[in-house]
Amino acid sequence: MSGGLLVAGTTSDAGKSVVTAGICRWLVRQGVKVAPFKAQNMSLNSFVTREGAEIGRAQAMQAQACRVEPTALMNPVLLKPGGEQSSQVVLLGKPVGELSARGYHGGRQRKLLGTVLDCLAELRGTYDAVICEGAGSPAEINLRRTDIVNMGIARNARLPVLVVGDIDRGGVFASFFGTVALLSREDQELVAGFLVNKFRGDVGLLEPGLDMLRGLTGRRTYGVLPFRHGLGIDEEDGLRVSLRGTVRESNVAPPVGEDVLRVAVCAIPLMSNFTDVDALAAEPGVVVRFVDRPEELADADLVVVPGTRGTVRALEWLRERGLAEALVRRASQQRPVLGICGGFQILGEHIEDEVESRAGRVQGLGLLPVRVRFAREKTLTRPVGEALGEHVEGYEIHHGVGDVTGGEPFLDGCRAGQTWGTHWHGSLESDGFRRAFLREVAAAAGRRFVPAADTSFAALREEQLDRLGDLIEQHADTDALWRLIESGAPQGLPFIPPGAPA
């Protein structure tokens, strides 16, 4: 078998990442050697592979669903927004420059098609099947000429396409029909059918609509996936929580001790790797919320300043909102604050930035004895170390280089009283360290909180991936899906007018 499939969507956040991961986990449980692939990501939520390449976290999680090690081949192009008009372009895991949206779509994107197809071909030569994820919608007719992630790659690699629609948003039938009807005849020939995501209720009530959709398009529906809470993996399209909402629809388990522990995460601009706090949210009795007002820090036992693609901009935002003053006040009262990556840099004495913001020397919050200088080379590593007497693993993605001049050592950063800072993403996924850190926080906050002795974040993640595999196995036509992956789109699929404009 040397099969493939492109999972496209009617919109961003239709469920492409989740469905791709679910198909990958279902296949690997059938004994298929499978890999994920996304030609181009736009994401501030990234990961570092063992060879030191930066890729989207969604593809890293999909690789885990496949039970294989993630590599740069699985996400050859990563775009990291730095504002409304430009993004850093990461090619095969390494940054190659900043481009405006017009500059990227105006020519650079199309030139990357050869690289993208080479990566896909290498994966298809190594694995039995490659499950590809699209981006946004394949029917963005203004971008079709330079497309390398949806129908552009499907047509070049002759991949069958499965279109996912989120019925929870409404309008899914119109979205399915309209998506196909806006594609060219050549592209329509590859669109095999549809997959309904996040359905609530009796499927029998949906079936007449599915029958009509088949009559209108000549294409079948390969499954109806029910709505399930807490199934989102590490997405790239956006933070799937609202401000003042609990993290990622997590269900907080009862505390082991007498008290819960409240964690407030500052929702700073261009927030990156917000998944760092998922491990906290997985702990029974820990309540994690994103906040954007100083009064919301008042009852927090721990405040986290997360990573960001715009450190100086985030620092200005904290000052404008009054959050900077609240953080300084917390630190003076010895109330716990944790800064991660860009958040760590913000807590330092000053920042010299001629790379990211080009703002020159900017005063930090002065809560930690560290001075930060932005280097043109990006640090991409997978460090291993020890903190609080526990083994810790993490990954680093940053241009800012910290010169620590005092305090107590803490991973690669430092600690001053109850203010902590590190460049290490993912450190809280190390179970022993997370528990030790939370015990410190609880003691400083005066909370009778006790970390659960048996919470394994890795095991919880595996359970989540298995639940995604179960969704596909139980609610999709897996025999038909298998034929699609193995043999490609059915022959003779009808053309739906009007098609793509000339």
Short mmCIF file of N, CA, C and O in Angstrom, two decimals, residues 50-123:
data_model
loop_
_atom_site.label_atom_id
_atom_site.label_comp_id
_atom_site.label_asym_id
_atom_site.label_seq_id
_atom_site.Cartn_x
_atom_site.Cartn_y
_atom_site.Cartn_z
N ARG A 50 13.57 16.49 17.10
CA ARG A 50 14.85 16.06 17.69
C ARG A 50 16.04 16.55 16.88
O ARG A 50 17.13 16.74 17.43
N GLU A 51 15.85 16.78 15.58
CA GLU A 51 16.96 17.30 14.78
C GLU A 51 17.04 18.82 14.81
O GLU A 51 17.84 19.43 14.09
N GLY A 52 16.20 19.46 15.65
CA GLY A 52 16.27 20.91 15.80
C GLY A 52 15.52 21.68 14.75
O GLY A 52 15.88 22.81 14.42
N ALA A 53 14.43 21.13 14.23
CA ALA A 53 13.61 21.80 13.23
C ALA A 53 12.30 22.25 13.87
O ALA A 53 11.71 21.53 14.67
N GLU A 54 11.84 23.43 13.49
CA GLU A 54 10.59 23.97 14.02
C GLU A 54 9.44 23.62 13.08
O GLU A 54 9.49 23.93 11.89
N ILE A 55 8.39 22.99 13.62
CA ILE A 55 7.20 22.65 12.84
C ILE A 55 5.97 22.99 13.68
O ILE A 55 6.07 23.27 14.87
N GLY A 56 4.80 22.96 13.05
CA GLY A 56 3.57 23.20 13.77
C GLY A 56 3.30 22.11 14.80
O GLY A 56 3.57 20.93 14.55
N ARG A 57 2.76 22.50 15.94
CA ARG A 57 2.47 21.52 16.99
C ARG A 57 1.40 20.54 16.55
O ARG A 57 1.39 19.38 17.00
N ALA A 58 0.48 20.95 15.69
CA ALA A 58 -0.54 20.02 15.23
C ALA A 58 0.10 18.83 14.54
O ALA A 58 -0.32 17.68 14.72
N GLN A 59 1.12 19.08 13.71
CA GLN A 59 1.78 17.95 13.02
C GLN A 59 2.60 17.11 14.00
O GLN A 59 2.71 15.90 13.83
N ALA A 60 3.16 17.73 15.03
CA ALA A 60 3.86 16.95 16.05
C ALA A 60 2.90 16.02 16.77
O ALA A 60 3.22 14.85 17.04
N MET A 61 1.69 16.52 17.08
CA MET A 61 0.69 15.68 17.74
C MET A 61 0.16 14.61 16.79
O MET A 61 -0.10 13.48 17.21
N GLN A 62 0.00 14.96 15.51
CA GLN A 62 -0.44 13.95 14.54
C GLN A 62 0.62 12.86 14.38
O GLN A 62 0.29 11.69 14.20
N ALA A 63 1.90 13.24 14.46
CA ALA A 63 2.97 12.24 14.43
C ALA A 63 2.85 11.31 15.63
O ALA A 63 3.06 10.09 15.52
N GLN A 64 2.50 11.87 16.79
CA GLN A 64 2.30 11.02 17.96
C GLN A 64 1.11 10.10 17.74
O GLN A 64 1.13 8.94 18.15
N ALA A 65 0.08 10.60 17.06
CA ALA A 65 -1.06 9.73 16.73
C ALA A 65 -0.61 8.57 15.85
O ALA A 65 -1.15 7.46 15.93
N CYS A 66 0.39 8.83 14.99
CA CYS A 66 0.95 7.78 14.12
C CYS A 66 1.98 6.92 14.82
O CYS A 66 2.48 5.94 14.24
N ARG A 67 2.36 7.33 16.06
CA ARG A 67 3.42 6.66 16.83
C ARG A 67 4.75 6.69 16.09
O ARG A 67 5.48 5.70 16.03
N VAL A 68 5.06 7.85 15.50
CA VAL A 68 6.35 8.06 14.84
C VAL A 68 6.93 9.39 15.34
O VAL A 68 6.23 10.23 15.89
N GLU A 69 8.23 9.55 15.15
CA GLU A 69 8.91 10.77 15.55
C GLU A 69 8.63 11.87 14.53
O GLU A 69 8.77 11.66 13.33
N PRO A 70 8.21 13.08 14.97
CA PRO A 70 7.97 14.16 14.02
C PRO A 70 9.26 14.64 13.36
O PRO A 70 10.32 14.65 13.98
N THR A 71 9.16 15.05 12.10
CA THR A 71 10.30 15.58 11.36
C THR A 71 9.85 16.79 10.57
O THR A 71 8.66 17.04 10.37
N ALA A 72 10.83 17.54 10.05
CA ALA A 72 10.53 18.73 9.25
C ALA A 72 9.79 18.38 7.97
O ALA A 72 9.08 19.22 7.41
N LEU A 73 9.95 17.16 7.47
CA LEU A 73 9.25 16.75 6.25
C LEU A 73 7.74 16.84 6.41
O LEU A 73 7.01 17.04 5.43
N MET A 74 7.25 16.70 7.64
CA MET A 74 5.81 16.67 7.88
C MET A 74 5.17 18.04 7.85
O MET A 74 3.95 18.16 7.77
N ASN A 75 5.96 19.09 7.90
CA ASN A 75 5.46 20.47 7.81
C ASN A 75 6.56 21.35 7.23
O ASN A 75 7.22 22.09 7.96
N PRO A 76 6.79 21.26 5.92
CA PRO A 76 7.94 21.95 5.33
C PRO A 76 7.87 23.47 5.38
O PRO A 76 8.91 24.14 5.41
N VAL A 77 6.66 24.06 5.38
CA VAL A 77 6.53 25.52 5.42
C VAL A 77 5.69 25.91 6.63
O VAL A 77 4.54 25.46 6.77
N LEU A 78 6.27 26.75 7.48
CA LEU A 78 5.57 27.26 8.65
C LEU A 78 5.63 28.78 8.62
O LEU A 78 6.72 29.36 8.50
N LEU A 79 4.48 29.43 8.71
CA LEU A 79 4.40 30.88 8.75
C LEU A 79 4.04 31.31 10.16
O LEU A 79 3.02 30.86 10.71
N LYS A 80 4.87 32.18 10.75
CA LYS A 80 4.64 32.65 12.12
C LYS A 80 4.31 34.15 12.08
O LYS A 80 5.19 34.98 11.88
N PRO A 81 3.02 34.49 12.24
CA PRO A 81 2.63 35.90 12.14
C PRO A 81 3.36 36.77 13.16
O PRO A 81 3.51 36.41 14.33
N GLY A 82 3.78 37.95 12.68
CA GLY A 82 4.42 38.91 13.56
C GLY A 82 3.61 40.18 13.66
O GLY A 82 4.03 41.15 14.27
N GLY A 83 2.43 40.18 13.07
CA GLY A 83 1.56 41.34 13.05
C GLY A 83 0.49 41.12 12.00
O GLY A 83 0.32 40.01 11.50
N GLU A 84 -0.22 42.18 11.67
CA GLU A 84 -1.31 42.07 10.70
C GLU A 84 -0.79 41.88 9.28
O GLU A 84 -1.48 41.35 8.42
N GLN A 85 0.44 42.30 8.99
CA GLN A 85 0.90 42.38 7.60
C GLN A 85 2.05 41.44 7.25
O GLN A 85 2.38 41.32 6.08
N SER A 86 2.72 40.84 8.21
CA SER A 86 3.90 40.05 7.87
C SER A 86 4.02 38.81 8.74
O SER A 86 3.43 38.73 9.82
N SER A 87 4.79 37.86 8.24
CA SER A 87 5.04 36.61 8.96
C SER A 87 6.48 36.19 8.76
O SER A 87 7.09 36.47 7.71
N GLN A 88 7.02 35.50 9.75
CA GLN A 88 8.31 34.85 9.57
C GLN A 88 8.09 33.56 8.80
O GLN A 88 7.17 32.79 9.11
N VAL A 89 8.89 33.32 7.79
CA VAL A 89 8.79 32.10 6.99
C VAL A 89 9.82 31.10 7.50
O VAL A 89 11.02 31.38 7.51
N VAL A 90 9.34 29.94 7.92
CA VAL A 90 10.20 28.86 8.39
C VAL A 90 10.15 27.76 7.34
O VAL A 90 9.09 27.18 7.08
N LEU A 91 11.28 27.48 6.72
CA LEU A 91 11.36 26.50 5.64
C LEU A 91 12.18 25.30 6.11
O LEU A 91 13.33 25.47 6.54
N LEU A 92 11.58 24.12 6.05
CA LEU A 92 12.23 22.89 6.50
C LEU A 92 12.82 23.06 7.90
O LEU A 92 13.92 22.63 8.20
N GLY A 93 12.05 23.75 8.73
CA GLY A 93 12.40 23.86 10.14
C GLY A 93 13.26 25.02 10.53
O GLY A 93 13.52 25.21 11.73
N LYS A 94 13.72 25.84 9.56
CA LYS A 94 14.62 26.95 9.86
C LYS A 94 14.05 28.26 9.31
O LYS A 94 13.56 28.29 8.18
N PRO A 95 14.16 29.38 10.06
CA PRO A 95 13.64 30.65 9.56
C PRO A 95 14.48 31.15 8.40
O PRO A 95 15.70 31.11 8.42
N VAL A 96 13.79 31.66 7.36
CA VAL A 96 14.51 32.15 6.17
C VAL A 96 14.18 33.61 5.88
O VAL A 96 14.68 34.17 4.90
N GLY A 97 13.36 34.25 6.72
CA GLY A 97 13.10 35.67 6.52
C GLY A 97 11.67 36.04 6.84
O GLY A 97 10.84 35.18 7.18
N GLU A 98 11.39 37.35 6.76
CA GLU A 98 10.05 37.89 6.98
C GLU A 98 9.46 38.31 5.64
O GLU A 98 10.15 38.87 4.80
N LEU A 99 8.17 38.02 5.45
CA LEU A 99 7.50 38.41 4.22
C LEU A 99 6.11 38.95 4.53
O LEU A 99 5.44 38.46 5.45
N SER A 100 5.68 39.93 3.75
CA SER A 100 4.30 40.38 3.84
C SER A 100 3.40 39.34 3.18
O SER A 100 3.87 38.49 2.40
N ALA A 101 2.11 39.41 3.48
CA ALA A 101 1.16 38.49 2.85
C ALA A 101 1.19 38.66 1.34
O ALA A 101 1.16 37.69 0.58
N ARG A 102 1.27 39.91 0.88
CA ARG A 102 1.31 40.17 -0.57
C ARG A 102 2.58 39.59 -1.19
O ARG A 102 2.56 38.98 -2.26
N GLY A 103 3.71 39.75 -0.49
CA GLY A 103 4.96 39.23 -1.01
C GLY A 103 4.97 37.71 -1.05
O GLY A 103 5.49 37.10 -1.99
N TYR A 104 4.37 37.08 -0.04
CA TYR A 104 4.34 35.62 0.00
C TYR A 104 3.44 35.06 -1.09
O TYR A 104 3.84 34.22 -1.89
N HIS A 105 2.20 35.56 -1.15
CA HIS A 105 1.26 35.04 -2.15
C HIS A 105 1.58 35.57 -3.54
O HIS A 105 1.13 35.02 -4.54
N GLY A 106 2.40 36.63 -3.61
CA GLY A 106 2.73 37.21 -4.90
C GLY A 106 3.77 36.43 -5.69
O GLY A 106 4.03 36.73 -6.84
N GLY A 107 4.38 35.43 -5.10
CA GLY A 107 5.36 34.68 -5.86
C GLY A 107 6.15 33.67 -5.06
O GLY A 107 6.47 32.58 -5.55
N ARG A 108 6.50 34.01 -3.81
CA ARG A 108 7.34 33.12 -3.01
C ARG A 108 6.65 31.79 -2.75
O ARG A 108 7.26 30.74 -2.80
N GLN A 109 5.34 31.85 -2.47
CA GLN A 109 4.62 30.64 -2.14
C GLN A 109 4.69 29.62 -3.27
O GLN A 109 4.98 28.44 -3.05
N ARG A 110 4.44 30.07 -4.49
CA ARG A 110 4.43 29.15 -5.62
C ARG A 110 5.80 28.51 -5.84
O ARG A 110 5.89 27.34 -6.22
N LYS A 111 6.87 29.26 -5.55
CA LYS A 111 8.21 28.72 -5.72
C LYS A 111 8.51 27.59 -4.73
O LYS A 111 9.43 26.80 -4.94
N LEU A 112 7.74 27.55 -3.63
CA LEU A 112 7.95 26.51 -2.63
C LEU A 112 7.25 25.20 -2.98
O LEU A 112 7.45 24.19 -2.29
N LEU A 113 6.44 25.20 -4.03
CA LEU A 113 5.68 24.00 -4.37
C LEU A 113 6.60 22.81 -4.62
O LEU A 113 6.30 21.69 -4.18
N GLY A 114 7.72 23.02 -5.31
CA GLY A 114 8.64 21.90 -5.57
C GLY A 114 9.18 21.30 -4.29
O GLY A 114 9.24 20.07 -4.15
N THR A 115 9.55 22.15 -3.33
CA THR A 115 10.05 21.66 -2.04
C THR A 115 8.98 20.87 -1.33
O THR A 115 9.23 19.78 -0.78
N VAL A 116 7.76 21.40 -1.32
CA VAL A 116 6.64 20.73 -0.65
C VAL A 116 6.38 19.37 -1.27
O VAL A 116 6.20 18.36 -0.56
N LEU A 117 6.35 19.30 -2.59
CA LEU A 117 6.08 18.02 -3.26
C LEU A 117 7.21 17.02 -3.04
O LEU A 117 6.97 15.81 -2.91
N ASP A 118 8.45 17.50 -2.97
CA ASP A 118 9.58 16.61 -2.68
C ASP A 118 9.44 16.00 -1.29
O ASP A 118 9.71 14.80 -1.09
N CYS A 119 9.04 16.81 -0.31
CA CYS A 119 8.86 16.31 1.06
C CYS A 119 7.75 15.26 1.10
O CYS A 119 7.90 14.21 1.74
N LEU A 120 6.64 15.55 0.43
CA LEU A 120 5.53 14.60 0.40
C LEU A 120 5.95 13.30 -0.28
O LEU A 120 5.63 12.20 0.20
N ALA A 121 6.68 13.42 -1.38
CA ALA A 121 7.13 12.22 -2.10
C ALA A 121 8.06 11.37 -1.22
O ALA A 121 7.99 10.14 -1.23
N GLU A 122 8.93 12.04 -0.46
CA GLU A 122 9.84 11.29 0.42
C GLU A 122 9.05 10.55 1.50
O GLU A 122 9.35 9.39 1.81
N LEU A 123 8.04 11.21 2.06
CA LEU A 123 7.21 10.53 3.06
C LEU A 123 6.45 9.36 2.44
O LEU A 123 6.36 8.27 3.03
#
